CSV table of C-alpha atoms in Angstrom, one decimal:
chain,number,residue,atom,x,y,z
B,1,UNK,CA,-26.3,138.4,61.6
B,2,UNK,CA,-26.2,138.3,58.0
B,3,UNK,CA,-28.9,141.4,58.3
B,4,UNK,CA,-27.3,143.6,60.2
B,5,UNK,CA,-23.5,143.1,58.1
B,6,UNK,CA,-25.3,144.7,55.5
B,7,UNK,CA,-26.5,147.1,56.7
B,8,UNK,CA,-23.5,148.0,58.7
B,9,UNK,CA,-21.6,147.9,54.8
B,10,UNK,CA,-24.9,150.0,53.5
B,11,UNK,CA,-24.1,152.4,56.4
B,12,UNK,CA,-19.7,152.9,55.4
B,13,UNK,CA,-20.6,153.1,52.1
B,14,UNK,CA,-22.6,155.8,52.2
B,15,UNK,CA,-19.9,157.4,54.8
B,16,UNK,CA,-17.5,157.2,52.5
B,17,UNK,CA,-19.4,158.4,49.5
B,18,UNK,CA,-19.7,161.2,51.7
B,19,UNK,CA,-16.4,161.4,52.8
B,20,UNK,CA,-15.3,160.9,49.4
B,21,UNK,CA,-17.4,164.3,48.8
B,22,UNK,CA,-15.4,165.6,51.4
B,23,UNK,CA,-11.8,164.7,50.3
B,24,UNK,CA,-11.7,167.3,47.3
B,25,UNK,CA,-11.7,170.6,50.0
B,26,UNK,CA,-9.6,168.7,51.9
B,27,UNK,CA,-7.3,168.4,49.5
B,28,UNK,CA,-7.8,172.0,48.3
B,29,UNK,CA,-7.0,172.8,52.2
B,30,UNK,CA,-3.8,171.4,51.6
B,31,UNK,CA,-3.3,173.1,48.4
B,32,UNK,CA,-3.8,176.3,50.1
B,33,UNK,CA,-1.6,175.3,53.3
B,34,UNK,CA,1.4,175.0,51.4
B,35,UNK,CA,1.1,178.3,50.0
B,36,UNK,CA,1.7,179.5,53.2
B,37,UNK,CA,4.2,176.9,54.1
B,38,UNK,CA,5.9,178.0,51.5
B,39,UNK,CA,5.9,181.8,52.4
B,40,UNK,CA,6.9,180.2,56.3
B,41,UNK,CA,10.2,177.8,54.3
B,42,UNK,CA,11.0,181.5,52.8
B,43,UNK,CA,11.8,183.4,55.4
B,44,UNK,CA,12.0,181.0,58.1
B,45,UNK,CA,15.2,181.3,59.4
B,46,UNK,CA,13.9,185.6,59.1
B,47,UNK,CA,11.5,185.2,61.6
B,48,UNK,CA,13.6,182.7,63.6
B,49,UNK,CA,16.4,185.6,64.2
B,50,UNK,CA,14.6,188.9,63.6
B,51,UNK,CA,11.8,188.5,65.3
B,52,UNK,CA,11.4,185.5,67.4
B,53,UNK,CA,7.9,186.5,69.0
B,54,UNK,CA,6.4,185.8,65.9
B,55,UNK,CA,6.9,182.2,66.3
B,56,UNK,CA,5.7,182.3,69.5
B,57,UNK,CA,2.3,183.7,69.3
B,58,UNK,CA,2.7,181.8,65.1
B,59,UNK,CA,0.3,178.8,66.0
B,60,UNK,CA,-2.0,180.4,68.4
B,61,UNK,CA,-2.3,183.2,65.3
B,62,UNK,CA,-3.6,180.1,62.7
B,63,UNK,CA,-5.8,178.1,65.5
B,64,UNK,CA,-7.0,181.5,66.6
B,65,UNK,CA,-7.9,182.8,62.9
B,66,UNK,CA,-9.5,178.9,62.6
B,67,UNK,CA,-11.2,178.4,66.4
B,68,UNK,CA,-13.0,182.3,65.8
B,69,UNK,CA,-14.4,181.2,61.9
B,70,UNK,CA,-14.3,177.5,62.1
B,71,UNK,CA,-16.5,178.5,65.2
B,72,UNK,CA,-19.1,180.6,63.1
B,73,UNK,CA,-18.8,179.0,59.8
B,74,UNK,CA,-21.2,175.8,62.8
B,75,UNK,CA,-23.3,178.8,63.9
B,76,UNK,CA,-23.7,179.6,60.5
B,77,UNK,CA,-25.2,175.9,59.4
B,78,UNK,CA,-26.8,175.5,62.4
B,79,UNK,CA,-29.3,178.3,61.9
B,80,UNK,CA,-29.8,177.5,57.6
B,81,UNK,CA,-30.1,173.8,59.5
B,82,UNK,CA,-32.5,175.7,62.3
B,83,UNK,CA,-34.2,177.5,59.1
B,84,UNK,CA,-32.7,181.0,61.1
B,85,UNK,CA,-30.4,182.7,58.1
B,86,UNK,CA,-30.6,182.8,55.7
B,87,UNK,CA,-28.7,181.5,52.7
B,88,UNK,CA,-27.8,184.9,51.4
B,89,UNK,CA,-24.7,187.3,51.7
B,90,UNK,CA,-26.2,189.9,52.9
B,91,UNK,CA,-28.2,188.3,56.0
B,92,UNK,CA,-28.1,190.7,59.7
B,93,UNK,CA,-26.0,187.0,60.5
B,94,UNK,CA,-23.2,187.5,58.3
B,95,UNK,CA,-22.6,191.5,58.6
B,96,UNK,CA,-22.6,190.6,62.7
B,97,UNK,CA,-20.2,188.4,63.0
B,98,UNK,CA,-18.1,189.3,60.5
B,99,UNK,CA,-17.8,192.2,63.3
B,100,UNK,CA,-17.7,189.8,66.7
B,101,UNK,CA,-15.1,187.5,64.5
B,102,UNK,CA,-13.1,191.2,63.8
B,103,UNK,CA,-13.3,191.6,68.5
B,104,UNK,CA,-12.8,188.7,69.3
B,105,UNK,CA,-9.2,187.9,67.2
B,106,UNK,CA,-8.0,191.2,67.9
B,107,UNK,CA,-8.7,190.2,72.2
B,108,UNK,CA,-6.5,186.9,72.2
B,109,UNK,CA,-3.9,188.2,70.2
B,110,UNK,CA,-2.2,190.5,73.4
B,111,UNK,CA,-2.6,187.9,75.3
B,112,UNK,CA,-0.4,185.3,72.6
B,113,UNK,CA,2.0,188.7,72.1
B,114,UNK,CA,2.2,189.0,76.6
B,115,UNK,CA,3.6,186.3,76.9
B,116,UNK,CA,5.8,186.3,74.1
B,117,UNK,CA,7.6,188.5,75.3
B,118,UNK,CA,7.5,187.4,78.7
B,119,UNK,CA,9.7,184.1,77.0
B,120,UNK,CA,11.6,186.0,74.9
B,121,UNK,CA,11.7,189.0,76.7
B,122,UNK,CA,12.5,191.8,73.3
B,123,UNK,CA,11.2,194.6,73.9
B,124,UNK,CA,11.7,196.7,71.6
B,125,UNK,CA,10.8,194.0,68.6
B,126,UNK,CA,7.7,192.9,70.6
B,127,UNK,CA,6.1,196.4,69.9
B,128,UNK,CA,6.6,195.8,66.8
B,129,UNK,CA,5.5,192.4,67.0
B,130,UNK,CA,2.6,193.7,68.0
B,131,UNK,CA,1.6,196.7,65.2
B,132,UNK,CA,2.7,193.8,62.5
B,133,UNK,CA,0.3,190.8,64.6
B,134,UNK,CA,-2.4,193.7,65.3
B,135,UNK,CA,-2.9,195.1,61.8
B,136,UNK,CA,-2.5,191.7,59.9
B,137,UNK,CA,-4.9,190.1,61.9
B,138,UNK,CA,-7.7,192.8,61.7
B,139,UNK,CA,-7.3,192.6,57.6
B,140,UNK,CA,-7.3,189.2,57.7
B,141,UNK,CA,-10.7,189.2,59.9
B,142,UNK,CA,-12.7,191.5,57.2
B,143,UNK,CA,-11.6,188.8,54.8
B,144,UNK,CA,-12.0,185.7,56.2
B,145,UNK,CA,-15.8,187.1,57.7
B,146,UNK,CA,-16.7,186.5,53.6
B,147,UNK,CA,-14.1,184.1,53.0
B,148,UNK,CA,-16.0,182.1,56.0
B,149,UNK,CA,-19.9,183.1,55.1
B,150,UNK,CA,-19.0,182.2,51.3
B,151,UNK,CA,-18.1,178.5,52.6
B,152,UNK,CA,-20.9,177.9,54.2
B,153,UNK,CA,-23.7,179.7,52.1
B,154,UNK,CA,-23.4,178.2,49.1
B,155,UNK,CA,-23.3,175.4,49.4
B,156,UNK,CA,-26.2,174.6,51.8
B,157,UNK,CA,-27.9,176.5,48.7
B,158,UNK,CA,-25.9,173.3,46.5
B,159,UNK,CA,-27.5,170.5,48.5
B,160,UNK,CA,-24.5,170.0,50.3
B,161,UNK,CA,-24.1,169.8,54.2
B,162,UNK,CA,-21.4,172.7,55.1
B,163,UNK,CA,-21.2,170.4,57.7
B,164,UNK,CA,-18.3,168.1,56.2
B,165,UNK,CA,-17.3,171.4,53.8
B,166,UNK,CA,-17.3,174.7,55.9
B,167,UNK,CA,-14.8,173.9,58.9
B,168,UNK,CA,-11.9,172.8,56.6
B,169,UNK,CA,-11.9,175.7,53.6
B,170,UNK,CA,-12.5,178.0,56.7
B,171,UNK,CA,-10.1,177.2,58.6
B,172,UNK,CA,-7.0,176.5,56.1
B,173,UNK,CA,-7.9,179.8,54.6
B,174,UNK,CA,-7.3,181.5,57.7
B,175,UNK,CA,-3.5,179.0,57.6
B,176,UNK,CA,-3.3,180.6,54.1
B,177,UNK,CA,-3.5,184.4,54.3
B,178,UNK,CA,-1.5,184.4,57.8
B,179,UNK,CA,1.2,184.3,57.2
B,180,UNK,CA,1.9,185.7,53.9
B,181,UNK,CA,-0.1,189.5,55.4
B,182,UNK,CA,2.5,189.3,58.7
B,183,UNK,CA,5.3,188.2,56.3
B,184,UNK,CA,3.7,191.4,54.3
B,185,UNK,CA,3.6,193.6,57.1
B,186,UNK,CA,7.1,192.6,57.9
B,187,UNK,CA,8.7,194.0,54.8
B,188,UNK,CA,6.9,197.2,54.6
B,189,UNK,CA,7.9,198.0,58.2
B,190,UNK,CA,11.4,197.4,57.5
B,191,UNK,CA,11.1,198.9,53.2
B,192,UNK,CA,8.2,200.5,53.3
B,193,UNK,CA,7.0,202.1,57.0
B,194,UNK,CA,4.8,205.5,55.9
B,195,UNK,CA,2.4,203.0,54.4
B,196,UNK,CA,3.3,200.9,57.6
B,197,UNK,CA,2.1,203.2,59.6
B,198,UNK,CA,-0.6,204.2,57.4
B,199,UNK,CA,-2.5,200.7,57.8
B,200,UNK,CA,-2.4,200.5,61.5
B,201,UNK,CA,-4.5,204.2,61.4
B,202,UNK,CA,-6.5,202.4,58.6
B,203,UNK,CA,-6.9,199.1,60.0
B,204,UNK,CA,-7.8,201.5,63.7
B,205,UNK,CA,-10.0,203.4,61.9
B,206,UNK,CA,-12.5,200.7,60.2
B,207,UNK,CA,-12.8,198.4,63.3
B,208,UNK,CA,-13.9,202.0,65.2
B,209,UNK,CA,-16.5,202.2,62.5
B,210,UNK,CA,-18.0,198.6,62.5
B,211,UNK,CA,-18.2,198.4,65.9
B,212,UNK,CA,-19.8,201.7,65.9
B,213,UNK,CA,-22.3,200.3,63.7
B,214,UNK,CA,-23.0,197.6,65.1
B,215,UNK,CA,-25.6,196.7,68.4
B,216,UNK,CA,-26.2,193.6,69.5
B,217,UNK,CA,-28.8,191.9,71.3
B,218,UNK,CA,-28.6,190.6,75.6
B,219,UNK,CA,-28.8,186.6,73.6
B,220,UNK,CA,-25.8,187.5,72.0
B,221,UNK,CA,-24.2,189.8,74.2
B,222,UNK,CA,-24.4,186.1,76.5
B,223,UNK,CA,-22.5,184.6,73.3
B,224,UNK,CA,-20.4,186.5,72.9
B,225,UNK,CA,-18.0,187.2,77.2
B,226,UNK,CA,-19.6,183.1,76.4
B,227,UNK,CA,-17.4,183.1,72.8
B,228,UNK,CA,-14.7,185.1,74.8
B,229,UNK,CA,-14.3,183.4,77.7
B,230,UNK,CA,-13.4,180.1,75.4
B,231,UNK,CA,-10.9,181.8,72.8
B,232,UNK,CA,-9.4,183.8,75.9
B,233,UNK,CA,-8.4,180.3,77.6
B,234,UNK,CA,-7.6,178.6,74.5
B,235,UNK,CA,-5.0,181.5,73.2
B,236,UNK,CA,-3.6,180.5,76.4
B,237,UNK,CA,-3.1,176.3,75.9
B,238,UNK,CA,-1.8,178.1,72.0
B,239,UNK,CA,1.3,180.0,73.6
B,240,UNK,CA,2.1,176.0,74.9
B,241,UNK,CA,2.7,175.5,70.5
B,242,UNK,CA,3.8,178.3,70.3
B,243,UNK,CA,6.8,178.1,73.0
B,244,UNK,CA,7.4,174.6,71.2
B,245,UNK,CA,7.9,176.3,68.3
B,246,UNK,CA,10.1,179.3,69.3
B,247,UNK,CA,11.9,176.2,70.9
B,248,UNK,CA,12.4,174.0,69.0
B,249,UNK,CA,12.5,176.1,65.4
B,250,UNK,CA,16.5,174.7,65.4
B,251,UNK,CA,15.1,171.3,64.7
B,252,UNK,CA,11.9,172.3,62.4
B,253,UNK,CA,14.8,174.2,60.1
B,254,UNK,CA,16.7,172.1,60.2
B,255,UNK,CA,14.9,169.3,59.0
B,256,UNK,CA,14.2,171.5,55.9
B,257,UNK,CA,10.5,170.0,55.0
B,258,UNK,CA,8.8,171.3,58.7
B,259,UNK,CA,9.6,174.4,58.1
B,260,UNK,CA,7.8,174.2,54.9
B,261,UNK,CA,4.7,171.0,56.0
B,262,UNK,CA,4.4,173.4,59.5
B,263,UNK,CA,1.2,174.6,58.8
B,264,UNK,CA,-0.4,171.4,57.0
B,265,UNK,CA,0.1,169.1,59.6
B,266,UNK,CA,-1.4,171.4,61.6
B,267,UNK,CA,-4.6,172.1,59.3
B,268,UNK,CA,-5.2,169.0,58.4
B,269,UNK,CA,-5.4,167.1,62.2
B,270,UNK,CA,-7.3,170.1,63.5
B,271,UNK,CA,-9.7,170.2,59.7
B,272,UNK,CA,-10.2,166.0,60.6
B,273,UNK,CA,-11.1,167.0,64.2
B,274,UNK,CA,-13.6,170.4,63.2
B,275,UNK,CA,-15.2,168.3,61.0
B,276,UNK,CA,-16.2,165.1,63.0
B,277,UNK,CA,-17.0,168.4,66.1
B,278,UNK,CA,-19.1,169.8,63.9
B,279,UNK,CA,-20.9,167.1,62.3
B,280,UNK,CA,-21.5,166.0,66.0
B,281,UNK,CA,-22.7,169.8,67.2
B,282,UNK,CA,-25.8,169.6,64.2
B,283,UNK,CA,-26.7,166.1,65.4
B,284,UNK,CA,-26.5,167.4,69.5
B,285,UNK,CA,-28.8,169.7,68.1
B,286,UNK,CA,-31.2,167.8,65.9
B,287,UNK,CA,-32.1,165.7,68.7
B,288,UNK,CA,-29.7,162.5,66.9
B,289,UNK,CA,-27.4,161.9,69.3
B,290,UNK,CA,-28.5,160.1,73.1
B,291,UNK,CA,-26.4,157.7,74.6
B,292,UNK,CA,-22.0,159.0,74.5
B,293,UNK,CA,-21.2,156.1,71.5
B,294,UNK,CA,-22.9,157.2,68.8
B,295,UNK,CA,-22.3,154.4,66.4
B,296,UNK,CA,-23.4,156.8,63.4
B,297,UNK,CA,-20.5,158.8,64.3
B,298,UNK,CA,-17.9,156.7,64.8
B,299,UNK,CA,-18.1,155.4,61.8
B,300,UNK,CA,-17.9,159.0,60.8
B,301,UNK,CA,-14.8,159.1,62.3
B,302,UNK,CA,-13.6,155.4,61.0
B,303,UNK,CA,-14.3,156.7,57.4
B,304,UNK,CA,-12.1,159.9,57.6
B,305,UNK,CA,-9.4,157.2,59.4
B,306,UNK,CA,-9.2,156.2,56.0
B,307,UNK,CA,-8.9,159.0,53.9
B,308,UNK,CA,-5.9,160.3,56.2
B,309,UNK,CA,-3.1,158.2,54.6
B,310,UNK,CA,-4.1,159.3,50.9
B,311,UNK,CA,-3.7,163.5,53.2
B,312,UNK,CA,-0.6,161.5,54.9
B,313,UNK,CA,1.3,160.4,51.8
B,314,UNK,CA,0.1,163.5,49.4
B,315,UNK,CA,1.1,165.4,51.9
B,316,UNK,CA,4.6,165.1,51.4
B,317,UNK,CA,4.5,164.6,48.0
B,318,UNK,CA,3.3,168.1,47.5
B,319,UNK,CA,6.6,168.8,50.5
B,320,UNK,CA,8.6,167.6,48.0
B,321,UNK,CA,7.6,169.1,44.8
B,322,UNK,CA,7.9,173.4,47.0
B,323,UNK,CA,10.8,172.2,48.9
B,324,UNK,CA,12.7,171.6,45.6
B,325,UNK,CA,11.0,175.2,43.8
B,326,UNK,CA,11.0,177.5,47.0
B,327,UNK,CA,14.2,176.9,48.8
B,328,UNK,CA,16.3,174.5,46.0
B,329,UNK,CA,16.4,171.6,48.8
B,330,UNK,CA,16.1,167.7,47.4
B,331,UNK,CA,14.1,166.0,49.5
B,332,UNK,CA,12.0,162.5,50.3
B,333,UNK,CA,9.6,160.5,51.5
B,334,UNK,CA,9.7,160.8,55.6
B,335,UNK,CA,8.2,157.3,56.3
B,336,UNK,CA,7.9,157.7,59.9
B,337,UNK,CA,5.1,160.8,59.5
B,338,UNK,CA,4.1,158.6,56.8
B,339,UNK,CA,3.3,155.8,58.9
B,340,UNK,CA,2.3,157.6,62.5
B,341,UNK,CA,0.3,160.7,61.2
B,342,UNK,CA,-3.5,159.3,60.3
B,343,UNK,CA,-3.6,158.9,64.8
B,344,UNK,CA,-2.8,161.6,65.2
B,345,UNK,CA,-6.3,162.6,62.9
B,346,UNK,CA,-7.4,159.8,64.8
B,347,UNK,CA,-6.6,160.7,68.2
B,348,UNK,CA,-8.2,164.7,67.1
B,349,UNK,CA,-10.5,163.3,65.7
B,350,UNK,CA,-12.3,161.4,68.9
B,351,UNK,CA,-11.3,164.6,70.7
B,352,UNK,CA,-13.9,166.8,68.7
B,353,UNK,CA,-16.6,163.7,69.5
B,354,UNK,CA,-16.5,163.7,72.6
B,355,UNK,CA,-15.6,167.9,73.8
B,356,UNK,CA,-18.8,168.5,71.3
B,357,UNK,CA,-20.7,165.3,74.0
B,358,UNK,CA,-18.7,167.3,76.8
B,359,UNK,CA,-19.9,171.0,75.9
B,360,UNK,CA,-23.5,169.7,75.7
B,361,UNK,CA,-24.1,167.6,78.2
B,362,UNK,CA,-22.2,171.3,80.3
B,363,UNK,CA,-25.1,173.4,78.8
B,364,UNK,CA,-22.3,175.4,76.3
B,365,UNK,CA,-23.3,175.7,72.5
B,366,UNK,CA,-21.1,173.0,71.1
B,367,UNK,CA,-21.8,175.6,68.2
B,368,UNK,CA,-19.2,177.9,70.0
B,369,UNK,CA,-17.0,175.5,71.8
B,370,UNK,CA,-16.2,172.0,70.1
B,371,UNK,CA,-14.4,173.5,66.9
B,372,UNK,CA,-12.0,176.3,68.4
B,373,UNK,CA,-11.2,174.0,71.3
B,374,UNK,CA,-10.0,170.7,69.4
B,375,UNK,CA,-8.1,173.6,66.5
B,376,UNK,CA,-6.6,174.5,69.7
B,377,UNK,CA,-5.0,171.5,71.5
B,378,UNK,CA,-4.8,170.2,67.0
B,379,UNK,CA,-2.3,172.5,67.4
B,380,UNK,CA,-0.5,171.0,70.8
B,381,UNK,CA,-0.5,167.6,69.6
B,382,UNK,CA,0.4,168.6,66.4
B,383,UNK,CA,3.8,170.7,66.9
B,384,UNK,CA,4.5,167.7,69.8
B,385,UNK,CA,3.6,165.6,66.4
B,386,UNK,CA,5.9,167.8,63.7
B,387,UNK,CA,9.2,168.0,66.9
B,388,UNK,CA,9.7,164.2,67.4
B,389,UNK,CA,9.0,163.2,63.7
B,390,UNK,CA,11.8,166.2,63.0
B,391,UNK,CA,14.3,164.3,66.3
B,392,UNK,CA,14.0,161.4,64.2
B,393,UNK,CA,14.8,162.1,60.6
B,394,UNK,CA,18.0,165.2,61.8
């Protein structure tokens, strides 16, 4: 019994050391999320009144970035571990996956846009929103593709497991650029319409050029079909988050703090689930998981659950400062949020773990399916969580 306790303590100590390595990445992600949150809070009322379709699209759009490029990071990680990819940005897998990421980002956006137009019912403004969203998506996806490669390759070259770093950084980077780019193209459309039109044409031209220069093998085409099917279904699920955000935007706006903290809540909750999902996927590929309940994975979940209490407090404290600086308003600690947020994280981590196993047993590559699924579901649960806590404090 005593020997078992010693072994368990050693394993926990090792897990906490690993989590402490990942914690700075989570904190960096949190700061990036609040950069996006400052933009959202500053322009929340403008979007709510003039471009409500964007609210229907926004959670799915942020989630898609994490879905697509988080899955790309997971694929890169597995290929690096198996020696199928060199740790270089010029590796052929990098360029090919970047075009794939752009392609997979553009198509589901149309699905989200159609749902948004149907819900809001304003076709005229919806067309403008489509041009804004598609153009920003192409440029953001190009940036995200190389950011994903860097976030995966550099840690691997330095002996750090990219599963614990890449997915959180990639999903947060997606949130960092998504909202500012949307706001940028909204302002360009309103103030510099000619430049806006030029950028729309340039985005289409870049997509066509990359399409002509990239060729997929039969196995890669199968992978594209697999990912596209998953992303298409998840885009429909993402519209649930968007519908909730648009419907309860006034409650979130009235709470003040959540209009700024919303991207961070979605992203960090999804990050925790993505970490466990990516780690489980790698273990499955390496044959390290034989039963449904794997002790090593459960220890991972427990350790990251403990760290989420610190993240909850830090998130609230940073939000207080961002609201003060960007909106000129005073808010305080939201204790229901601090207490309940770690359990939202715990729930998402278990979803990430079990879905990785389920997809593997269904014959799907968990690298392609797990991260997109957990980030999309995390968006829905996090939006419900945000609306619920906002109701408690308004």
